[in-house]
PDB file of C-alpha atoms in Angstrom:
ATOM      1  CA  ARG C   1     -37.228  -3.284 -14.141  1.00  0.00           C
ATOM      2  CA  ILE C   2     -35.041  -1.869 -11.359  1.00  0.00           C
ATOM      3  CA  CYS C   3     -31.668  -3.467 -10.647  1.00  0.00           C
ATOM      4  CA  ASN C   4     -30.255  -1.819  -7.535  1.00  0.00           C
ATOM      5  CA  GLY C   5     -26.843  -3.456  -7.860  1.00  0.00           C
ATOM      6  CA  ALA C   6     -26.198  -3.859  -4.148  1.00  0.00           C
ATOM      7  CA  VAL C   7     -23.200  -6.121  -4.700  1.00  0.00           C
ATOM      8  CA  ASP C   8     -22.258  -4.966  -8.219  1.00  0.00           C
ATOM      9  CA  ASN C   9     -21.294  -2.372  -7.547  1.00  0.00           C
ATOM     10  CA  ALA C  10     -22.819  -0.438  -4.660  1.00  0.00           C
ATOM     11  CA  SER C  11     -20.590  -2.527  -2.386  1.00  0.00           C
ATOM     12  CA  GLY C  12     -17.473  -1.295  -4.187  1.00  0.00           C
ATOM     13  CA  VAL C  13     -18.633   2.330  -4.118  1.00  0.00           C
ATOM     14  CA  ALA C  14     -19.454   2.070  -0.402  1.00  0.00           C
ATOM     15  CA  MET C  15     -15.982   0.655   0.220  1.00  0.00           C
ATOM     16  CA  LEU C  16     -14.424   3.465  -1.813  1.00  0.00           C
ATOM     17  CA  ILE C  17     -16.225   6.105   0.262  1.00  0.00           C
ATOM     18  CA  GLU C  18     -15.355   4.380   3.550  1.00  0.00           C
ATOM     19  CA  ALA C  19     -11.705   3.958   2.563  1.00  0.00           C
ATOM     20  CA  ALA C  20     -11.419   7.583   1.408  1.00  0.00           C
ATOM     21  CA  GLY C  21     -12.757   8.787   4.751  1.00  0.00           C
ATOM     22  CA  ARG C  22     -10.368   6.590   6.709  1.00  0.00           C
ATOM     23  CA  LEU C  23      -7.399   7.550   4.528  1.00  0.00           C
ATOM     24  CA  ALA C  24      -8.158  11.251   5.070  1.00  0.00           C
ATOM     25  CA  GLN C  25      -7.676  10.751   8.818  1.00  0.00           C
ATOM     26  CA  GLY C  26      -4.246  10.744  10.407  1.00  0.00           C
ATOM     27  CA  PRO C  27      -0.988  12.113   9.090  1.00  0.00           C
ATOM     28  CA  ARG C  28      -0.765  13.165   5.472  1.00  0.00           C
ATOM     29  CA  PRO C  29       1.072  10.533   3.412  1.00  0.00           C
ATOM     30  CA  ALA C  30       4.195  11.374   1.412  1.00  0.00           C
ATOM     31  CA  ARG C  31       2.374  10.551  -1.827  1.00  0.00           C
ATOM     32  CA  ASP C  32      -0.964  11.944  -2.915  1.00  0.00           C
ATOM     33  CA  ILE C  33      -3.832   9.467  -3.031  1.00  0.00           C
ATOM     34  CA  LEU C  34      -6.352   9.802  -5.846  1.00  0.00           C
ATOM     35  CA  VAL C  35      -9.815   8.334  -5.311  1.00  0.00           C
ATOM     36  CA  LEU C  36     -11.812   7.601  -8.445  1.00  0.00           C
ATOM     37  CA  ALA C  37     -15.138   5.961  -9.237  1.00  0.00           C
ATOM     38  CA  THR C  38     -15.512   5.042 -12.890  1.00  0.00           C
ATOM     39  CA  THR C  39     -18.494   4.056 -14.991  1.00  0.00           C
ATOM     40  CA  SER C  40     -19.312   1.764 -17.896  1.00  0.00           C
ATOM     41  CA  GLU C  41     -16.968  -1.091 -17.018  1.00  0.00           C
ATOM     42  CA  GLU C  42     -19.309  -3.497 -18.820  1.00  0.00           C
ATOM     43  CA  LYS C  43     -19.318  -1.234 -21.896  1.00  0.00           C
ATOM     44  CA  GLY C  44     -15.580  -1.573 -22.512  1.00  0.00           C
ATOM     45  CA  LEU C  45     -14.034   0.035 -19.416  1.00  0.00           C
ATOM     46  CA  LEU C  46     -15.118   3.438 -20.749  1.00  0.00           C
ATOM     47  CA  GLY C  47     -14.761   5.409 -17.509  1.00  0.00           C
ATOM     48  CA  ALA C  48     -11.355   3.962 -16.676  1.00  0.00           C
ATOM     49  CA  GLU C  49     -10.188   4.408 -20.256  1.00  0.00           C
ATOM     50  CA  TYR C  50     -11.249   8.064 -20.158  1.00  0.00           C
ATOM     51  CA  PHE C  51      -9.268   8.579 -16.955  1.00  0.00           C
ATOM     52  CA  ALA C  52      -6.234   6.852 -18.500  1.00  0.00           C
ATOM     53  CA  THR C  53      -6.341   9.100 -21.570  1.00  0.00           C
ATOM     54  CA  HIS C  54      -7.264  12.321 -19.698  1.00  0.00           C
ATOM     55  CA  PRO C  55      -5.467  11.952 -16.355  1.00  0.00           C
ATOM     56  CA  PRO C  56      -5.445  14.862 -13.879  1.00  0.00           C
ATOM     57  CA  VAL C  57      -1.809  13.988 -13.076  1.00  0.00           C
ATOM     58  CA  PRO C  58       0.894  12.473 -15.295  1.00  0.00           C
ATOM     59  CA  LEU C  59       0.332   8.706 -15.497  1.00  0.00           C
ATOM     60  CA  PRO C  60       3.994   7.930 -14.664  1.00  0.00           C
ATOM     61  CA  SER C  61       3.446   9.611 -11.273  1.00  0.00           C
ATOM     62  CA  ILE C  62       0.853   6.964 -10.349  1.00  0.00           C
ATOM     63  CA  VAL C  63       2.760   4.182  -8.593  1.00  0.00           C
ATOM     64  CA  ALA C  64      -0.232   1.841  -8.347  1.00  0.00           C
ATOM     65  CA  ALA C  65      -3.965   1.643  -8.930  1.00  0.00           C
ATOM     66  CA  ILE C  66      -6.188  -0.579  -6.817  1.00  0.00           C
ATOM     67  CA  ASN C  67      -9.602  -1.461  -8.160  1.00  0.00           C
ATOM     68  CA  MET C  68     -12.411  -2.571  -5.847  1.00  0.00           C
ATOM     69  CA  ASP C  69     -15.494  -4.157  -7.387  1.00  0.00           C
ATOM     70  CA  THR C  70     -18.132  -6.657  -6.271  1.00  0.00           C
ATOM     71  CA  VAL C  71     -16.693  -6.840  -2.767  1.00  0.00           C
ATOM     72  CA  ALA C  72     -19.642  -8.218  -0.806  1.00  0.00           C
ATOM     73  CA  VAL C  73     -19.549 -11.783  -2.152  1.00  0.00           C
ATOM     74  CA  ALA C  74     -17.056 -13.571   0.111  1.00  0.00           C
ATOM     75  CA  PRO C  75     -17.571 -14.388   3.777  1.00  0.00           C
ATOM     76  CA  GLU C  76     -15.090 -13.443   6.465  1.00  0.00           C
ATOM     77  CA  GLY C  77     -11.896 -15.484   6.431  1.00  0.00           C
ATOM     78  CA  GLU C  78     -11.442 -15.896   2.681  1.00  0.00           C
ATOM     79  CA  PRO C  79      -7.922 -15.619   1.275  1.00  0.00           C
ATOM     80  CA  VAL C  80      -6.874 -12.511  -0.615  1.00  0.00           C
ATOM     81  CA  ALA C  81      -6.826 -12.883  -4.393  1.00  0.00           C
ATOM     82  CA  ILE C  82      -4.953 -10.562  -6.741  1.00  0.00           C
ATOM     83  CA  LEU C  83      -6.168  -9.896 -10.261  1.00  0.00           C
ATOM     84  CA  ASN C  84      -3.413  -8.864 -12.667  1.00  0.00           C
ATOM     85  CA  ARG C  85      -0.327 -10.185 -10.916  1.00  0.00           C
ATOM     86  CA  SER C  86       2.268  -8.440 -13.043  1.00  0.00           C
ATOM     87  CA  VAL C  87       4.442  -6.309 -10.758  1.00  0.00           C
ATOM     88  CA  PRO C  88       6.193  -8.555  -8.221  1.00  0.00           C
ATOM     89  CA  ALA C  89       6.981  -5.669  -5.842  1.00  0.00           C
ATOM     90  CA  LEU C  90       3.300  -4.670  -5.806  1.00  0.00           C
ATOM     91  CA  ASP C  91       2.152  -8.258  -5.304  1.00  0.00           C
ATOM     92  CA  GLU C  92       4.631  -8.495  -2.415  1.00  0.00           C
ATOM     93  CA  GLN C  93       3.083  -5.431  -0.758  1.00  0.00           C
ATOM     94  CA  VAL C  94      -0.349  -7.048  -0.990  1.00  0.00           C
ATOM     95  CA  ALA C  95       1.000 -10.209   0.667  1.00  0.00           C
ATOM     96  CA  ILE C  96       2.743  -8.252   3.444  1.00  0.00           C
ATOM     97  CA  THR C  97      -0.383  -6.197   4.093  1.00  0.00           C
ATOM     98  CA  ALA C  98      -2.644  -9.261   4.109  1.00  0.00           C
ATOM     99  CA  ALA C  99      -0.337 -11.051   6.557  1.00  0.00           C
ATOM    100  CA  SER C 100      -0.292  -8.006   8.854  1.00  0.00           C
ATOM    101  CA  LEU C 101      -4.088  -8.308   9.040  1.00  0.00           C
ATOM    102  CA  GLY C 102      -4.009 -12.053   9.696  1.00  0.00           C
ATOM    103  CA  ARG C 103      -5.144 -12.956   6.191  1.00  0.00           C
ATOM    104  CA  ARG C 104      -3.645 -15.502   3.851  1.00  0.00           C
ATOM    105  CA  MET C 105      -3.082 -15.214   0.112  1.00  0.00           C
ATOM    106  CA  ASP C 106      -4.986 -17.150  -2.537  1.00  0.00           C
ATOM    107  CA  SER C 107      -2.629 -19.662  -4.108  1.00  0.00           C
ATOM    108  CA  ALA C 108      -4.854 -20.844  -6.976  1.00  0.00           C
ATOM    109  CA  HIS C 109      -4.474 -17.676  -9.088  1.00  0.00           C
ATOM    110  CA  GLU C 110      -7.843 -18.415 -10.756  1.00  0.00           C
ATOM    111  CA  ALA C 111      -8.773 -14.754 -10.379  1.00  0.00           C
ATOM    112  CA  ASP C 112      -6.330 -13.759 -13.111  1.00  0.00           C
ATOM    113  CA  SER C 113      -8.884 -15.037 -15.635  1.00  0.00           C
ATOM    114  CA  MET C 114     -10.932 -11.904 -14.817  1.00  0.00           C
ATOM    115  CA  THR C 115      -8.072  -9.406 -15.266  1.00  0.00           C
ATOM    116  CA  GLN C 116      -9.221  -7.869 -18.536  1.00  0.00           C
ATOM    117  CA  ARG C 117     -12.821  -7.524 -17.311  1.00  0.00           C
ATOM    118  CA  GLN C 118     -12.023  -5.004 -14.573  1.00  0.00           C
ATOM    119  CA  ASP C 119     -11.356  -1.257 -14.688  1.00  0.00           C
ATOM    120  CA  GLY C 120      -7.717  -1.589 -13.694  1.00  0.00           C
ATOM    121  CA  TRP C 121      -7.016  -3.191 -17.053  1.00  0.00           C
ATOM    122  CA  ALA C 122      -7.485   0.168 -18.814  1.00  0.00           C
ATOM    123  CA  LEU C 123      -4.739   1.644 -16.642  1.00  0.00           C
ATOM    124  CA  THR C 124      -2.484  -1.376 -17.120  1.00  0.00           C
ATOM    125  CA  ARG C 125      -2.725  -0.883 -20.878  1.00  0.00           C
ATOM    126  CA  HIS C 126      -1.439   2.664 -20.342  1.00  0.00           C
ATOM    127  CA  GLY C 127       1.519   1.613 -18.189  1.00  0.00           C
ATOM    128  CA  VAL C 128       0.062   2.035 -14.698  1.00  0.00           C
ATOM    129  CA  PRO C 129       0.439  -1.014 -12.438  1.00  0.00           C
ATOM    130  CA  ALA C 130      -3.169  -1.817 -11.561  1.00  0.00           C
ATOM    131  CA  ILE C 131      -4.551  -4.648  -9.472  1.00  0.00           C
ATOM    132  CA  MET C 132      -7.804  -5.734  -7.937  1.00  0.00           C
ATOM    133  CA  VAL C 133      -7.563  -7.413  -4.544  1.00  0.00           C
ATOM    134  CA  GLY C 134      -9.907  -9.067  -2.097  1.00  0.00           C
ATOM    135  CA  GLY C 135     -11.692 -12.170  -1.000  1.00  0.00           C
ATOM    136  CA  SER C 136     -14.519 -12.097  -3.543  1.00  0.00           C
ATOM    137  CA  PHE C 137     -12.230 -13.425  -6.259  1.00  0.00           C
ATOM    138  CA  ALA C 138     -10.562 -16.159  -4.195  1.00  0.00           C
ATOM    139  CA  SER C 139     -13.343 -18.635  -4.971  1.00  0.00           C
ATOM    140  CA  MET C 140     -14.305 -18.559  -8.621  1.00  0.00           C
ATOM    141  CA  ALA C 141     -17.109 -21.031  -7.878  1.00  0.00           C
ATOM    142  CA  ARG C 142     -18.672 -18.567  -5.403  1.00  0.00           C
ATOM    143  CA  LEU C 143     -18.128 -15.617  -7.730  1.00  0.00           C
ATOM    144  CA  ASN C 144     -19.588 -17.492 -10.703  1.00  0.00           C
ATOM    145  CA  ALA C 145     -22.637 -18.426  -8.603  1.00  0.00           C
ATOM    146  CA  PHE C 146     -23.199 -14.701  -8.034  1.00  0.00           C
ATOM    147  CA  LEU C 147     -22.574 -13.866 -11.712  1.00  0.00           C
ATOM    148  CA  GLU C 148     -25.017 -16.566 -12.836  1.00  0.00           C
ATOM    149  CA  GLY C 149     -27.584 -15.650 -10.175  1.00  0.00           C
ATOM    150  CA  ARG C 150     -28.118 -12.127  -8.832  1.00  0.00           C
ATOM    151  CA  TYR C 151     -25.657 -10.239 -11.081  1.00  0.00           C
ATOM    152  CA  HIS C 152     -27.417  -7.466 -13.063  1.00  0.00           C
ATOM    153  CA  ARG C 153     -30.809  -8.665 -11.864  1.00  0.00           C
ATOM    154  CA  PRO C 154     -33.432  -7.124  -9.581  1.00  0.00           C
ATOM    155  CA  SER C 155     -32.456  -9.696  -6.935  1.00  0.00           C
ATOM    156  CA  ASP C 156     -29.081  -7.934  -6.342  1.00  0.00           C
ATOM    157  CA  GLN C 157     -30.547  -6.245  -3.265  1.00  0.00           C
ATOM    158  CA  ALA C 158     -29.172  -5.156   0.103  1.00  0.00           C
ATOM    159  CA  ASP C 159     -30.463  -8.155   2.014  1.00  0.00           C
ATOM    160  CA  GLY C 160     -29.183 -11.026   4.125  1.00  0.00           C
ATOM    161  CA  GLN C 161     -27.261 -12.539   1.206  1.00  0.00           C
ATOM    162  CA  ILE C 162     -24.626  -9.805   1.211  1.00  0.00           C
ATOM    163  CA  GLU C 163     -21.414 -10.932   2.898  1.00  0.00           C
ATOM    164  CA  MET C 164     -20.516  -8.030   5.165  1.00  0.00           C
ATOM    165  CA  GLY C 165     -17.738  -9.883   7.025  1.00  0.00           C
ATOM    166  CA  GLY C 166     -15.632 -10.308   3.914  1.00  0.00           C
ATOM    167  CA  ALA C 167     -16.416  -6.759   2.812  1.00  0.00           C
ATOM    168  CA  VAL C 168     -15.142  -5.382   6.129  1.00  0.00           C
ATOM    169  CA  GLU C 169     -11.945  -7.423   5.812  1.00  0.00           C
ATOM    170  CA  ASP C 170     -11.440  -6.147   2.274  1.00  0.00           C
ATOM    171  CA  ALA C 171     -12.017  -2.530   3.368  1.00  0.00           C
ATOM    172  CA  ASN C 172      -9.371  -2.931   6.061  1.00  0.00           C
ATOM    173  CA  LEU C 173      -7.019  -4.467   3.492  1.00  0.00           C
ATOM    174  CA  LEU C 174      -7.601  -1.610   1.041  1.00  0.00           C
ATOM    175  CA  VAL C 175      -6.888   1.104   3.617  1.00  0.00           C
ATOM    176  CA  ALA C 176      -3.761  -0.606   4.958  1.00  0.00           C
ATOM    177  CA  LEU C 177      -2.450  -1.356   1.468  1.00  0.00           C
ATOM    178  CA  VAL C 178      -2.983   2.187   0.191  1.00  0.00           C
ATOM    179  CA  ARG C 179      -1.191   3.580   3.252  1.00  0.00           C
ATOM    180  CA  ARG C 180       1.800   1.316   2.513  1.00  0.00           C
ATOM    181  CA  LEU C 181       1.888   2.235  -1.168  1.00  0.00           C
ATOM    182  CA  ALA C 182       1.656   5.952  -0.333  1.00  0.00           C
ATOM    183  CA  ASP C 183       4.934   5.693   1.587  1.00  0.00           C
ATOM    184  CA  PRO C 184       7.959   5.740  -0.755  1.00  0.00           C
ATOM    185  CA  ALA C 185      10.137   4.401   2.073  1.00  0.00           C
ATOM    186  CA  ILE C 186       8.039   1.203   1.946  1.00  0.00           C
ATOM    187  CA  TYR C 187       7.135   1.004  -1.742  1.00  0.00           C
ATOM    188  CA  ALA C 188       9.422   2.635  -4.294  1.00  0.00           C
ATOM    189  CA  GLY C 189       6.988   2.137  -7.141  1.00  0.00           C
ATOM    190  CA  PRO C 190       7.459   0.429 -10.474  1.00  0.00           C
ATOM    191  CA  GLN C 191      10.664   0.506 -12.458  1.00  0.00           C
ATOM    192  CA  ARG C 192       9.659   2.124 -15.737  1.00  0.00           C
ATOM    193  CA  SER C 193      11.845   2.214 -18.798  1.00  0.00           C
ATOM    194  CA  ALA C 194      13.007   5.599 -20.030  1.00  0.00           C
ATOM    195  CA  GLU C 195      10.865   6.976 -22.844  1.00  0.00           C
TER     196      GLU C 195
END
């Protein structure tokens, strides 16, 4: 049985590659940007946990981590949801970025119920502010329909049921947000206690 995983998570990997290419263009940001694709999220966040315990840079130097997963679920025009709202300054940057792109923020906060199921949670546990953002998590009813239908099944194919409009909006959000966070004049980063 072949499960191609077009939405979960080829859509997230495609967005990662697209965003990395776009971020590599233009002036070099003040902060380095690390791009990472992890594995085994469903097996206990194994890839993200490995990164968190074997980082190529000191974890305190990472000012934010943004996880993208299952991005091709929401149509164009959906509000932006944040999973793991825990750093107000980071949440504020998401809201500013979304507004600059003509998008509104999700006010229901239902997406937080998924926080511990996504790769960013492994980094959060190790002190790195990590969020997941996008339109796919703004409607839990729509997301649950995907999870109860095509998720991890052969029917998760690249066909007419993939929502490219929302995926494009989320890619634009990711690139703009990362550019903001890479500028210390815009985002100072988290206030960490002395160890």
